[in-house]
Amino acid sequence: MDKKKLMGLIKKGEGTKVDFKQKLELDTESGRKELAKDICAIGNSKGGRGYIIIGIEDKTKKILGIENDKYFEEQIQQIVSSRCEPPIPVCLEHLYYQNKQLIIINIYDGPQKPYQLRENGSFYIRRGSTTDTMRKEEIVSSLQESLSLNLELCPIINSSVECINMDIVNDYFNLKGLELNEENTVNFMENASIIHFDKESNKHAVTLGGLLVFSDINNIYIPHNMIKIINNINKNYDSSFIIQGNLLTMLDECEIILKKVLPKYYPIQPIYEGISNAILYRDYTLYYKEIEVVLGYNSILVISPGILVNSKEVNSEKYLKRNMWIYEKLITLDNRKRFSTSGRGFKRMRRYFKNTEDIKFINSIKEDSFKIIYPGVKYVKQLL
């Protein structure tokens, strides 16, 4: 934001898309909750991009500034991602005005409205300069406008189209029977929600799904897209491996590492199946967690961020599918057809072991994770 734009916002005063704050109380639970509530309300209000400007007294519009730079974008992003559903695209700016430092939280006009607070399930909106709960008709109207609450379509702010691997994009459209050229590439990518055009900045941003599937360097923007393999069984290799990249490449690298580290007698396929499910169904809104694979003598674990939502069938192993946009892209691109039968993965995993009780599936609400616990290499060796 330039100073001319800032002067215009200050002169106009608080409204549905602008909020002034003298400071943020991020050290307290009530302060974090209040910030998430305000961001949610501005995000739900019509009118394009919104702003929370920190360092201005709200009633007098007096420029106070902030004494030190104690607000970090990562901290704000974590508050938004952990408290708002779906996460709202935001970014921070630092600007000096009248020799005083101000912090500006940009709240982008994303396509995933309406946003709600996870803690109480409430939807908020701005009425003038105040935050209020949305009425039923407002929620219905917002849902009708957005048509979809698809997290994968959320643009990742500051992402660059240059990070996309166009070879993967070409492969995807070719498999759909479409040929890209200089004239139609951008339109096809927009229509497929790989990229999103922001009218305010007049730039394209890559969506979360676009980065996960089509970018080899997506960890620059979404560092939590990571698989960490902890090796407690084979001293000939590193004790841990960090795997990043586009989702299919990550899966391929996992297979290579498992074949190297695990003993030849251990069935690799059920673990590989568990990692495939984790990639496909993990909750990508959890910015502070990665997929973990722990290889041990007594047990082997695959831990996926986010619980799986059970179907209506009692005691079934069927779960409602998350990340359907990603799922469609992966089943199209994967020539090994690893995801085409993903719905029956739990049953297939059990078949690799002597007793069905040897493998456990744990949906942990407390830890907000889904765990698959396999027999360890020691136990499997005893069965041979």
mmCIF file of C-alpha atoms in Angstrom, residues 168 216 243-254 338:
data_model
loop_
_atom_site.group_PDB
_atom_site.id
_atom_site.type_symbol
_atom_site.label_atom_id
_atom_site.label_comp_id
_atom_site.label_asym_id
_atom_site.label_seq_id
_atom_site.Cartn_x
_atom_site.Cartn_y
_atom_site.Cartn_z
ATOM 1 C CA ILE A 168 2.686 -30.829 -15.112
ATOM 2 C CA ASP A 216 7.876 -28.276 -7.206
ATOM 3 C CA ILE A 243 10.344 -34.628 1.759
ATOM 4 C CA GLN A 244 8.870 -31.605 -0.052
ATOM 5 C CA GLY A 245 7.655 -30.804 -3.549
ATOM 6 C CA ASN A 246 4.547 -31.466 -5.591
ATOM 7 C CA LEU A 247 2.340 -34.207 -4.139
ATOM 8 C CA LEU A 248 3.104 -36.934 -6.681
ATOM 9 C CA THR A 249 6.854 -36.363 -6.453
ATOM 10 C CA MET A 250 6.658 -36.503 -2.661
ATOM 11 C CA LEU A 251 4.863 -39.835 -2.862
ATOM 12 C CA ASP A 252 7.501 -41.213 -5.239
ATOM 13 C CA GLU A 253 10.321 -40.119 -2.903
ATOM 14 C CA CYS A 254 8.593 -41.768 0.059
ATOM 15 C CA ARG A 338 -2.551 -45.113 -6.976
#
